[in-house]
Amino acid sequence: MSAHIEIPYNMDERPDTGLYNAKLGVWLFLASEVMLFGALFSSYVLLRTGASTWEAGHLILNWKLAMVNTFVLIGSSVTMVMSWAALKMNNLAKFKLYMGLTVLCGIAFLVIKGIEYAAKFEHGLLPNQSTFMAIYFTMTGLHGLHVIGGMIVNGYLLGPGSKMWATEPQRFTNRIEVAGLYWHFVDLVWIFLFPTLYLLPGK
Amino acid sequence: MLQKLLGLPINASAHGGEIDSLIGWVHLLMVVLFIGWILLFFWMLVRFRKGRQPRADHEGVKSHASSYVEAVIVVLEIILLVGISIPFWAKKVNAFPTAAEDPLRIRVIAQQFAWNIHYPGPDGKFGKTEINKIASDNPIGLIRKGDGADDVVEVNQLYIPVNRPIILDTTTMDVIHSVFLPLFRVKQDTIPGMIIPIYFTATQTTEEIRQQMKETLPLDSKRNFELYAPAADVKNDSGAVIVKKGVRINASAKKRLIDAGITTLEVVPANPTEIACAQLCGLNHFRMKGYVNVLTADEFKKWYAEEVENQSE
Amino acid sequence: MATDTHHHHNEHHDEPSWIRKYVFSTDHKVIGIQYGLTSLVFLFFGFCLLMMMRWQLAYPGEALPLLGKWLGEARMPGGVMAPEFYNQLGAMHGTIMVFLGVVPLAVGAFGNYLVPLQVGAQDMAFPKLNMSSYWVYFVGGVVMFASFFVPEGAAQSGWTSYAPLSIVTTPAQSIFRGQTMWLIGMVFLITSSLLGSVNIIVTIVQLRAPGLTWMRLPFFCWAQLVTSFLLLLAFPPLEAAGVMQLMDRLAGSSFFMPAGLVISGKPWEGSGGGSALLWQHLFWFLAHPEVYVLILPAMGIVAEVIANNTRKPLWGYSALVWASAILGFLSFVVWAHHMYLTGMGTAISAFFQTTTMLISVPSIIILTALILSLWGGSIRFTTPMLFALAFLPMFGIGGLTGLPLGLATSDIQLHDTYYVIGHFHYVVAPGTIFALFAGIYYWYPKVTGRRMSETLGKWHFWGSLVFMNTVFMPMFVQGMAGMSRRMYDGGEAYLHNQHVLGFNRMIGVGAWGLGLFQLFFIINFFWSLKRGEKVNDNPWKATTLEWNTPTPPPHGNFTKIPDAYRGPYEYSLPGSDTHKDYYPQWEPDHVAKAGPKETK
Ligand code: HEA
Ligand code: HEA
Ligand code: CUA
Ligand SMILES: [Cu+2]
């Protein structure tokens, strides 16, 4: 709208805080995400300690596929960093390459997840079967939604959003950094989810 | 005194006095603080109104008195906390009556919207229950074999002897309820999947409490007269008994009384010791009501023997 | 000041379309007003629900006049309120007042409108996010409101939605059931709060004007900052819990359902293995910090109004700041004081009793500082000041009655009685609501350029003060007598509270009287828009930066981004001349000291 609105520190860091706005914003957002997943992990612990039996993840879940997925996500985190580094080195083409890879990894993750889910549905292993299955679907489902959200953002930054590079390169680079922070967080959540759900023994 | 002042109900339990005295002390602290502050507050409103004080003093209060007051409040809070509340709780949770005190153990199983009371038989053992056995004549699904053969099950009626420690194992079959015995200062949420034991000792029988709560009510008062009974037989002009002593004043009794030209009546509660449900548990939460009947040791023995006789198979 | 430059301003750019300007605006002030109006409507709606409930309590089983027929047979068979409808009204009154009324008004409206102005910024840090937070809130509100019209009506398990009750009541696996819609609505409201609080924090941290150091920040902004942190960190666990309860209701999982339940005589078919108390922990982990979300912005407003109307700085500004930060921190570790009677052991209860006593200390410090700020003042009894002053003893009563609840031993008798209802209404109704009224009367001139009528305002104040107390004071007596809350018949069935039932009539009359006196406010609110006395940019002769804008502030707020030269409340400096007793933050020393000067 009115071109006169000038939000300071949209792009450069505020000297006394050392942050630009979006970066502080995303850190705050991630803090709330920590509380969200923290609550779910705490619920897991509480339900597990209170339960008389608990399934062993590796027996009913496909831990091999999940292992592959772990590497896919870690890989995507690496390419995400590289895409940001590419912008820092003023190389848009490289950025597009790495960002494209990141998005591809996201798709791969979701496809694999989809295969896993389909198998569970087929065997009637639904949330109503046990608390373990319930928490499995809830946590991976919520995590999956986060992946989808991240991919929409990354896809936008790769496609139409990248036009900003021509006009405001610094701001665009910031955006990639911020999207990257979020993406690493999503990755990190998975790194906690994987052993918790797939590897921990039952009781 | 304290109860009257604060409007607490009669206390008829051994531990209730401690709860009441804590409530009393906290309220004393609260009232003193409130009065102190409100006097200062109003005084300042008058003293520092614009008319009297056209120009404000930039600095305001210079003394540190308020810090001392705050410190005193903190100290008093700590005294109440460490001196009364925490020790009381420790006793409530850990110091269950020992076998030497011969406690009576009873199960309370709440359901929407009734209180099921389960006594062990003379063998002292609770029978097993099975949810598939639940039926209208077997509210808790008791297996009437083995330990359960001689058990006693009541609905909405808890019979206990006076002056003997009672242990209630509280639980629920469905949603959360809360066993509330206002006159015994007992309140415990019943949590599905958990059995939570609590204990108390009644120090007065229901009859004693009933007599204490005798009062004279105008018949047009807002009270729910179904909960009361006349303290003595009520006769009409011709001397015929129209409402009997001790019988609930239902609508037709009330009508008879009014027709006989009676305007005030000496009443006692039909049953002053109630089990209330203190946790929202659905549509009929508001009338999920049971009764405690505190009997003398002999009365209890007699009641128990009869029930065992009636119920065992 | 520069009212004409501002007109001149707008002519230069093409006017944004009406929709962009008033509906999908990114201007924090427009969003603030949107939040304000929507939340006032919800507040009024929530109050109406309550006035209906009070009829049923005052005259149990008697047909509700007028509305009885109109609400339909399902809710009002024969014009008499059905128990399920009573429970719906109760649950939705609590939910609406807290999540759709007070929080959006205190944070969404006041925070949005004032924080950028007080920190000297042109807008929020993320204007588009700001707009979406309002619309997400709006959708959440619509979902909640619509839930009254689905089969079997709205949620009816209390605003606390304790499981398993909330899961087994109207359990059809359909989205269109009250409780399910409540959960979905909550997810929207939580999301909206998260977006809003990120925005407020970033705005305060990053966009403070030059010279506006942390200790020169108005206390209102500090209160908003702490509040936003509470929203940011406490809400997500409830979001997690909401998702889990949705799974229980829709996907048949058993997060909150242990095995072996028998519902209405039939064994419940579910895997079991869940924990009913897990819900309570997650709920109160939010809902306790939430109550400080309700009170902190109120304290912020009261602080501003008091400083202005005593014409002196707040007493103990830095104590206020520290106390609110500590209050915020401690509010995360007291949640289980709502759960003393769920079978708690000694160690855990000792912990939560101790933290609860501890948290009363910063509250006492804040209240003491606010009260002692009156000392030495030159008090003006304007309408906003009356509301702000009344806040102090009313919050005092509410806060003090928190103490016996905070001690587990006395809570045995008082838990879930009307004593609790009395306690928290004193803090939220004559507490927070009064503070919000104070804020509306105080900032109305900045928002609209006109002052609200003092006469109508005083009628509104005195009526509200009297009737608020008529409503809530008897509740302590009822609670002491052991009268339970959430009683459809108001306690008729129980003997132990018979002698305090008479108060139910009195409370009813109080509630309807309170409703009547709100008409003075509603009329004043709309009448003053057109007819109120016109004012200049700084009608209260105030010192904080929002009064440095043209009135009403244009898009972009300031004609020139101000510098802050001093603390927020420099009134009545010693040695200054008698004509001008205030030194605004934005005036450089040589202007400020230069004798009489009216802002115009
Ligand atoms: C704004 C909201 C708000 C605030 C600020 C508070 C503040 C406090 N609350 Fe309250 N509370 C609620 C809202 C609030 N509460 C709600 C909504 C519920 C019920 C939820 C439900 O079950 O539905 C509840 C329930 C509740 C319970 C559970 C009761 C039960 O269910 O059994 C407890 C128990 O510890 C408690 C304690 C406290 C304490 C110790 C404080 C302390 O922070 C208070 C500290 C303040 C003071 C000690 C005052 C200091 C006073 C002075 C200095 C004197 C001043 C006097 C004059 C000016 C004249 N509250
Ligand atoms: C912020 C929270 C809040 C607020 C402000 C209120 C305000 C009021 N509440 Fe409520 N209440 C709750 C939160 C709140 N309540 C909660 C959480 C519960 C528990 C629910 C449960 O059990 O689950 C509850 C329960 C509750 C009960 C107990 C019901 C029961 O247990 O069965 C009662 C009983 O009287 C009651 C009364 C009132 C009254 C008379 C007011 C009055 O003070 C209301 C006054 C309102 C106003 C003064 C606002 C008027 C608005 C306007 C004038 C706007 C005008 C509009 C424009 C200009 C556009 N409330
Ligand atoms: Cu059972 Cu309320
Ligand atoms: Cu609390």
PDB file of C-alpha atoms in Angstrom, chain B residues 6-9 18-20 22-23 26-27 29-30 33-34 37-38 40-41 43-46 48-51 53-63 66-67 70 73-74 77 80-81 84-86 88-94 111-112 131-132 134 172-176 178 180-183 185-194 196 213 222-224 227-228 269-290, chain C residues 58 60 83-84 87 156-158 162-165 168 258 260-265 267 276-277 280 310-313 315 340-346 349-350 353-354 357-358 360-361 364-365 368 371-372 374-381 389-390 392-393 396-397 400-401 403-404 407-417 419 477 480-482 484-489 492-496 498-499 501 505 569-574 576-578 580-581:
ATOM      1  CA  LEU B   6     -17.014 -17.639  57.569  1.00  0.00           C
ATOM      2  CA  GLY B   7     -20.233 -19.454  56.753  1.00  0.00           C
ATOM      3  CA  LEU B   8     -18.632 -22.870  56.681  1.00  0.00           C
ATOM      4  CA  PRO B   9     -20.928 -25.825  57.247  1.00  0.00           C
ATOM      5  CA  GLU B  18      -7.402 -28.230  60.767  1.00  0.00           C
ATOM      6  CA  ILE B  19      -8.809 -27.306  57.372  1.00  0.00           C
ATOM      7  CA  ASP B  20     -11.160 -24.833  58.963  1.00  0.00           C
ATOM      8  CA  LEU B  22      -6.289 -22.776  57.921  1.00  0.00           C
ATOM      9  CA  ILE B  23      -9.226 -21.236  56.101  1.00  0.00           C
ATOM     10  CA  VAL B  26      -5.827 -17.155  55.632  1.00  0.00           C
ATOM     11  CA  HIS B  27      -8.980 -15.123  55.719  1.00  0.00           C
ATOM     12  CA  LEU B  29      -4.608 -12.334  56.807  1.00  0.00           C
ATOM     13  CA  MET B  30      -6.666 -11.391  53.748  1.00  0.00           C
ATOM     14  CA  LEU B  33      -4.459  -6.730  54.329  1.00  0.00           C
ATOM     15  CA  PHE B  34      -7.550  -5.637  52.515  1.00  0.00           C
ATOM     16  CA  TRP B  37      -4.910  -1.190  51.880  1.00  0.00           C
ATOM     17  CA  ILE B  38      -8.409   0.070  51.330  1.00  0.00           C
ATOM     18  CA  LEU B  40      -4.832   3.892  52.735  1.00  0.00           C
ATOM     19  CA  PHE B  41      -6.367   3.871  49.279  1.00  0.00           C
ATOM     20  CA  TRP B  43      -7.273   8.290  52.329  1.00  0.00           C
ATOM     21  CA  MET B  44      -5.014   8.911  49.341  1.00  0.00           C
ATOM     22  CA  LEU B  45      -7.974   9.528  47.072  1.00  0.00           C
ATOM     23  CA  VAL B  46      -9.147  12.261  49.411  1.00  0.00           C
ATOM     24  CA  PHE B  48      -4.347  13.799  46.866  1.00  0.00           C
ATOM     25  CA  ARG B  49      -7.404  14.840  44.893  1.00  0.00           C
ATOM     26  CA  LYS B  50      -6.755  17.644  42.476  1.00  0.00           C
ATOM     27  CA  GLY B  51      -8.655  20.185  44.573  1.00  0.00           C
ATOM     28  CA  GLN B  53      -3.216  18.923  45.685  1.00  0.00           C
ATOM     29  CA  PRO B  54      -3.170  21.032  42.533  1.00  0.00           C
ATOM     30  CA  ARG B  55       0.333  20.037  41.609  1.00  0.00           C
ATOM     31  CA  ALA B  56       1.717  16.540  41.952  1.00  0.00           C
ATOM     32  CA  ASP B  57       4.894  15.658  43.750  1.00  0.00           C
ATOM     33  CA  HIS B  58       7.216  14.155  41.157  1.00  0.00           C
ATOM     34  CA  GLU B  59       8.815  11.690  43.508  1.00  0.00           C
ATOM     35  CA  GLY B  60       5.855  10.397  45.479  1.00  0.00           C
ATOM     36  CA  VAL B  61       6.435   7.961  48.295  1.00  0.00           C
ATOM     37  CA  LYS B  62       9.884   8.186  49.786  1.00  0.00           C
ATOM     38  CA  SER B  63       9.595   5.681  52.576  1.00  0.00           C
ATOM     39  CA  SER B  66       5.848  -0.928  51.676  1.00  0.00           C
ATOM     40  CA  SER B  67       8.837  -3.226  51.298  1.00  0.00           C
ATOM     41  CA  GLU B  70       5.551  -7.028  51.577  1.00  0.00           C
ATOM     42  CA  ILE B  73       3.128 -10.804  53.963  1.00  0.00           C
ATOM     43  CA  VAL B  74       5.659 -13.201  52.517  1.00  0.00           C
ATOM     44  CA  GLU B  77       2.346 -16.856  53.722  1.00  0.00           C
ATOM     45  CA  LEU B  80       0.704 -20.833  56.634  1.00  0.00           C
ATOM     46  CA  LEU B  81       2.300 -22.902  53.910  1.00  0.00           C
ATOM     47  CA  ILE B  84      -0.084 -25.829  58.279  1.00  0.00           C
ATOM     48  CA  SER B  85      -0.753 -26.692  54.687  1.00  0.00           C
ATOM     49  CA  ILE B  86       2.189 -28.858  53.704  1.00  0.00           C
ATOM     50  CA  PHE B  88      -1.536 -31.397  56.672  1.00  0.00           C
ATOM     51  CA  TRP B  89      -1.232 -32.657  53.137  1.00  0.00           C
ATOM     52  CA  ALA B  90       1.549 -35.034  54.118  1.00  0.00           C
ATOM     53  CA  LYS B  91      -0.726 -36.465  56.770  1.00  0.00           C
ATOM     54  CA  LYS B  92      -3.655 -36.666  54.390  1.00  0.00           C
ATOM     55  CA  VAL B  93      -1.680 -38.555  51.798  1.00  0.00           C
ATOM     56  CA  ASN B  94       0.668 -40.671  53.859  1.00  0.00           C
ATOM     57  CA  GLN B 111     -20.712 -43.414  37.521  1.00  0.00           C
ATOM     58  CA  GLN B 112     -22.925 -41.091  35.556  1.00  0.00           C
ATOM     59  CA  ILE B 131     -17.296 -54.925  33.427  1.00  0.00           C
ATOM     60  CA  ASN B 132     -19.263 -57.353  31.305  1.00  0.00           C
ATOM     61  CA  ILE B 134     -22.643 -54.857  34.846  1.00  0.00           C
ATOM     62  CA  THR B 172     -15.051 -44.096  38.564  1.00  0.00           C
ATOM     63  CA  MET B 173     -16.417 -46.235  35.785  1.00  0.00           C
ATOM     64  CA  ASP B 174     -16.725 -43.445  33.241  1.00  0.00           C
ATOM     65  CA  VAL B 175     -15.898 -39.763  33.466  1.00  0.00           C
ATOM     66  CA  ILE B 176     -14.327 -37.725  36.241  1.00  0.00           C
ATOM     67  CA  SER B 178     -15.645 -35.680  42.632  1.00  0.00           C
ATOM     68  CA  PHE B 180     -17.631 -34.170  48.077  1.00  0.00           C
ATOM     69  CA  LEU B 181     -18.715 -34.635  51.694  1.00  0.00           C
ATOM     70  CA  PRO B 182     -19.100 -31.011  52.774  1.00  0.00           C
ATOM     71  CA  LEU B 183     -19.651 -31.719  56.458  1.00  0.00           C
ATOM     72  CA  ARG B 185     -14.325 -31.699  54.759  1.00  0.00           C
ATOM     73  CA  VAL B 186     -13.679 -34.413  52.193  1.00  0.00           C
ATOM     74  CA  LYS B 187     -13.324 -33.804  48.497  1.00  0.00           C
ATOM     75  CA  GLN B 188     -11.601 -36.105  46.054  1.00  0.00           C
ATOM     76  CA  ASP B 189     -11.816 -36.251  42.281  1.00  0.00           C
ATOM     77  CA  THR B 190     -12.433 -39.744  40.990  1.00  0.00           C
ATOM     78  CA  ILE B 191     -10.202 -40.395  38.020  1.00  0.00           C
ATOM     79  CA  PRO B 192     -10.917 -43.138  35.488  1.00  0.00           C
ATOM     80  CA  GLY B 193      -8.245 -45.770  35.544  1.00  0.00           C
ATOM     81  CA  MET B 194      -7.057 -44.788  38.998  1.00  0.00           C
ATOM     82  CA  ILE B 196      -7.338 -43.080  44.951  1.00  0.00           C
ATOM     83  CA  MET B 213     -29.478 -28.281  62.330  1.00  0.00           C
ATOM     84  CA  LYS B 222     -37.414 -20.500  49.161  1.00  0.00           C
ATOM     85  CA  ARG B 223     -36.097 -23.727  50.711  1.00  0.00           C
ATOM     86  CA  ASN B 224     -36.603 -27.020  48.991  1.00  0.00           C
ATOM     87  CA  LEU B 227     -35.026 -32.053  51.930  1.00  0.00           C
ATOM     88  CA  TYR B 228     -36.543 -31.421  55.348  1.00  0.00           C
ATOM     89  CA  PRO B 269     -32.913 -31.981  57.531  1.00  0.00           C
ATOM     90  CA  ALA B 270     -34.107 -35.350  56.283  1.00  0.00           C
ATOM     91  CA  ASN B 271     -30.492 -36.230  55.703  1.00  0.00           C
ATOM     92  CA  PRO B 272     -27.945 -33.548  56.527  1.00  0.00           C
ATOM     93  CA  THR B 273     -24.911 -35.534  55.450  1.00  0.00           C
ATOM     94  CA  GLU B 274     -24.815 -35.595  51.699  1.00  0.00           C
ATOM     95  CA  ILE B 275     -22.460 -36.876  49.051  1.00  0.00           C
ATOM     96  CA  ALA B 276     -22.271 -34.188  46.418  1.00  0.00           C
ATOM     97  CA  CYS B 277     -20.581 -34.444  43.049  1.00  0.00           C
ATOM     98  CA  ALA B 278     -18.221 -31.533  42.681  1.00  0.00           C
ATOM     99  CA  GLN B 279     -16.973 -32.089  39.158  1.00  0.00           C
ATOM    100  CA  LEU B 280     -18.974 -31.457  36.015  1.00  0.00           C
ATOM    101  CA  CYS B 281     -19.801 -34.925  34.754  1.00  0.00           C
ATOM    102  CA  GLY B 282     -22.605 -34.396  32.269  1.00  0.00           C
ATOM    103  CA  LEU B 283     -26.299 -33.659  32.143  1.00  0.00           C
ATOM    104  CA  ASN B 284     -27.289 -34.819  35.583  1.00  0.00           C
ATOM    105  CA  HIS B 285     -24.224 -33.616  37.404  1.00  0.00           C
ATOM    106  CA  PHE B 286     -26.439 -31.280  39.403  1.00  0.00           C
ATOM    107  CA  ARG B 287     -28.384 -34.093  40.975  1.00  0.00           C
ATOM    108  CA  MET B 288     -25.781 -36.774  41.364  1.00  0.00           C
ATOM    109  CA  LYS B 289     -26.450 -36.973  45.028  1.00  0.00           C
ATOM    110  CA  GLY B 290     -25.867 -39.631  47.648  1.00  0.00           C
TER     111      GLY B 290
ATOM    112  CA  ALA C  58     -32.590 -17.587  40.000  1.00  0.00           C
ATOM    113  CA  PRO C  60     -34.931 -22.953  38.326  1.00  0.00           C
ATOM    114  CA  PRO C  83     -29.667 -29.096  31.323  1.00  0.00           C
ATOM    115  CA  GLU C  84     -27.622 -29.739  28.210  1.00  0.00           C
ATOM    116  CA  ASN C  87     -23.986 -26.746  30.159  1.00  0.00           C
ATOM    117  CA  GLN C 156     -20.945 -28.746  26.974  1.00  0.00           C
ATOM    118  CA  SER C 157     -18.043 -30.003  29.051  1.00  0.00           C
ATOM    119  CA  GLY C 158     -16.948 -26.733  30.574  1.00  0.00           C
ATOM    120  CA  TYR C 162     -11.956 -32.353  30.751  1.00  0.00           C
ATOM    121  CA  ALA C 163     -11.579 -35.787  29.201  1.00  0.00           C
ATOM    122  CA  PRO C 164     -13.196 -38.336  29.177  1.00  0.00           C
ATOM    123  CA  LEU C 165     -16.402 -36.292  29.506  1.00  0.00           C
ATOM    124  CA  VAL C 168     -17.852 -39.372  25.325  1.00  0.00           C
ATOM    125  CA  PRO C 258      -7.873 -45.493  30.114  1.00  0.00           C
ATOM    126  CA  GLY C 260     -11.978 -50.626  31.236  1.00  0.00           C
ATOM    127  CA  LEU C 261     -14.410 -47.731  31.073  1.00  0.00           C
ATOM    128  CA  VAL C 262     -18.134 -48.330  31.123  1.00  0.00           C
ATOM    129  CA  ILE C 263     -20.092 -45.546  29.501  1.00  0.00           C
ATOM    130  CA  SER C 264     -23.861 -45.517  30.041  1.00  0.00           C
ATOM    131  CA  GLY C 265     -23.762 -49.143  31.120  1.00  0.00           C
ATOM    132  CA  PRO C 267     -18.150 -51.266  27.995  1.00  0.00           C
ATOM    133  CA  ALA C 276      -7.367 -38.619  31.727  1.00  0.00           C
ATOM    134  CA  LEU C 277      -4.986 -36.468  33.736  1.00  0.00           C
ATOM    135  CA  GLN C 280      -5.600 -31.635  32.556  1.00  0.00           C
ATOM    136  CA  THR C 310      -2.142  11.594  38.982  1.00  0.00           C
ATOM    137  CA  ARG C 311       0.207  13.788  36.949  1.00  0.00           C
ATOM    138  CA  LYS C 312       3.240  12.000  38.325  1.00  0.00           C
ATOM    139  CA  PRO C 313       5.509   9.131  37.364  1.00  0.00           C
ATOM    140  CA  TRP C 315       6.055   4.719  41.624  1.00  0.00           C
ATOM    141  CA  TYR C 340      -4.777 -30.599  43.914  1.00  0.00           C
ATOM    142  CA  LEU C 341      -7.686 -32.984  44.247  1.00  0.00           C
ATOM    143  CA  THR C 342      -6.703 -35.344  41.466  1.00  0.00           C
ATOM    144  CA  GLY C 343      -4.774 -37.545  43.856  1.00  0.00           C
ATOM    145  CA  MET C 344      -1.599 -35.584  44.298  1.00  0.00           C
ATOM    146  CA  GLY C 345       1.254 -36.719  46.511  1.00  0.00           C
ATOM    147  CA  THR C 346       2.930 -34.572  49.146  1.00  0.00           C
ATOM    148  CA  SER C 349       1.587 -30.608  46.035  1.00  0.00           C
ATOM    149  CA  ALA C 350       4.232 -28.941  48.197  1.00  0.00           C
ATOM    150  CA  GLN C 353       1.701 -24.720  46.714  1.00  0.00           C
ATOM    151  CA  THR C 354       5.071 -23.085  47.137  1.00  0.00           C
ATOM    152  CA  MET C 357       2.506 -18.587  47.116  1.00  0.00           C
ATOM    153  CA  LEU C 358       5.604 -17.285  45.360  1.00  0.00           C
ATOM    154  CA  SER C 360       1.476 -13.937  44.698  1.00  0.00           C
ATOM    155  CA  VAL C 361       4.589 -11.918  45.589  1.00  0.00           C
ATOM    156  CA  ILE C 364       1.511  -7.895  45.407  1.00  0.00           C
ATOM    157  CA  ILE C 365       4.508  -5.852  44.298  1.00  0.00           C
ATOM    158  CA  THR C 368       1.484  -2.033  45.739  1.00  0.00           C
ATOM    159  CA  ILE C 371      -1.548   1.964  44.635  1.00  0.00           C
ATOM    160  CA  LEU C 372       1.395   3.896  45.991  1.00  0.00           C
ATOM    161  CA  LEU C 374      -1.311   7.707  43.959  1.00  0.00           C
ATOM    162  CA  TRP C 375       0.771   9.112  46.791  1.00  0.00           C
ATOM    163  CA  GLY C 376       1.626  12.721  46.169  1.00  0.00           C
ATOM    164  CA  GLY C 377      -0.411  12.827  42.982  1.00  0.00           C
ATOM    165  CA  SER C 378      -2.884  15.422  41.877  1.00  0.00           C
ATOM    166  CA  ILE C 379      -5.688  13.052  41.162  1.00  0.00           C
ATOM    167  CA  ARG C 380      -8.249  13.791  38.443  1.00  0.00           C
ATOM    168  CA  PHE C 381     -11.357  11.632  38.608  1.00  0.00           C
ATOM    169  CA  LEU C 389      -8.924   3.115  40.390  1.00  0.00           C
ATOM    170  CA  ALA C 390     -11.717   0.602  40.898  1.00  0.00           C
ATOM    171  CA  LEU C 392      -7.139  -1.859  42.281  1.00  0.00           C
ATOM    172  CA  PRO C 393      -9.345  -3.024  45.158  1.00  0.00           C
ATOM    173  CA  GLY C 396      -7.144  -7.010  45.324  1.00  0.00           C
ATOM    174  CA  ILE C 397     -10.213  -9.009  46.334  1.00  0.00           C
ATOM    175  CA  LEU C 400      -6.421 -12.271  47.886  1.00  0.00           C
ATOM    176  CA  THR C 401      -9.088 -14.932  47.487  1.00  0.00           C
ATOM    177  CA  LEU C 403      -4.526 -17.454  48.449  1.00  0.00           C
ATOM    178  CA  PRO C 404      -6.857 -19.941  50.196  1.00  0.00           C
ATOM    179  CA  LEU C 407      -3.056 -23.704  49.707  1.00  0.00           C
ATOM    180  CA  ALA C 408      -4.009 -27.283  48.966  1.00  0.00           C
ATOM    181  CA  THR C 409      -5.471 -27.812  52.410  1.00  0.00           C
ATOM    182  CA  SER C 410      -8.040 -25.048  52.234  1.00  0.00           C
ATOM    183  CA  ASP C 411      -8.654 -25.877  48.575  1.00  0.00           C
ATOM    184  CA  ILE C 412     -10.152 -29.185  49.674  1.00  0.00           C
ATOM    185  CA  GLN C 413     -13.228 -27.384  50.854  1.00  0.00           C
ATOM    186  CA  LEU C 414     -13.232 -24.589  48.284  1.00  0.00           C
ATOM    187  CA  HIS C 415     -12.302 -26.357  45.060  1.00  0.00           C
ATOM    188  CA  ASP C 416     -15.033 -26.312  42.422  1.00  0.00           C
ATOM    189  CA  THR C 417     -17.361 -24.246  44.555  1.00  0.00           C
ATOM    190  CA  TYR C 419     -15.774 -19.473  45.867  1.00  0.00           C
ATOM    191  CA  VAL C 477     -20.647 -16.875  50.837  1.00  0.00           C
ATOM    192  CA  MET C 480     -17.938 -21.248  51.676  1.00  0.00           C
ATOM    193  CA  ALA C 481     -21.213 -23.040  52.298  1.00  0.00           C
ATOM    194  CA  GLY C 482     -20.065 -25.644  49.795  1.00  0.00           C
ATOM    195  CA  SER C 484     -20.794 -26.299  43.711  1.00  0.00           C
ATOM    196  CA  ARG C 485     -20.296 -24.527  40.421  1.00  0.00           C
ATOM    197  CA  ARG C 486     -21.779 -25.713  37.111  1.00  0.00           C
ATOM    198  CA  MET C 487     -25.087 -26.591  38.754  1.00  0.00           C
ATOM    199  CA  TYR C 488     -28.020 -26.482  36.384  1.00  0.00           C
ATOM    200  CA  ASP C 489     -30.505 -26.036  39.225  1.00  0.00           C
ATOM    201  CA  GLU C 492     -31.685 -26.787  44.652  1.00  0.00           C
ATOM    202  CA  ALA C 493     -31.089 -30.503  45.065  1.00  0.00           C
ATOM    203  CA  TYR C 494     -28.587 -30.201  47.897  1.00  0.00           C
ATOM    204  CA  LEU C 495     -29.331 -29.562  51.500  1.00  0.00           C
ATOM    205  CA  HIS C 496     -26.005 -28.149  52.566  1.00  0.00           C
ATOM    206  CA  GLN C 498     -30.149 -24.396  50.947  1.00  0.00           C
ATOM    207  CA  HIS C 499     -29.635 -21.375  53.159  1.00  0.00           C
ATOM    208  CA  LEU C 501     -29.813 -20.190  47.596  1.00  0.00           C
ATOM    209  CA  ARG C 505     -32.026 -14.180  42.945  1.00  0.00           C
ATOM    210  CA  TYR C 569       6.050   9.441  32.731  1.00  0.00           C
ATOM    211  CA  GLU C 570       7.826  12.739  33.252  1.00  0.00           C
ATOM    212  CA  TYR C 571       5.012  14.687  34.835  1.00  0.00           C
ATOM    213  CA  SER C 572       5.389  17.514  37.344  1.00  0.00           C
ATOM    214  CA  LEU C 573       9.151  17.716  37.276  1.00  0.00           C
ATOM    215  CA  PRO C 574      10.405  19.739  40.208  1.00  0.00           C
ATOM    216  CA  SER C 576       9.563  23.297  36.076  1.00  0.00           C
ATOM    217  CA  ASP C 577       7.161  26.118  35.525  1.00  0.00           C
ATOM    218  CA  THR C 578       3.567  25.925  36.646  1.00  0.00           C
ATOM    219  CA  LYS C 580       3.066  22.866  31.913  1.00  0.00           C
ATOM    220  CA  ASP C 581       3.327  19.868  34.146  1.00  0.00           C
TER     221      ASP C 581
END
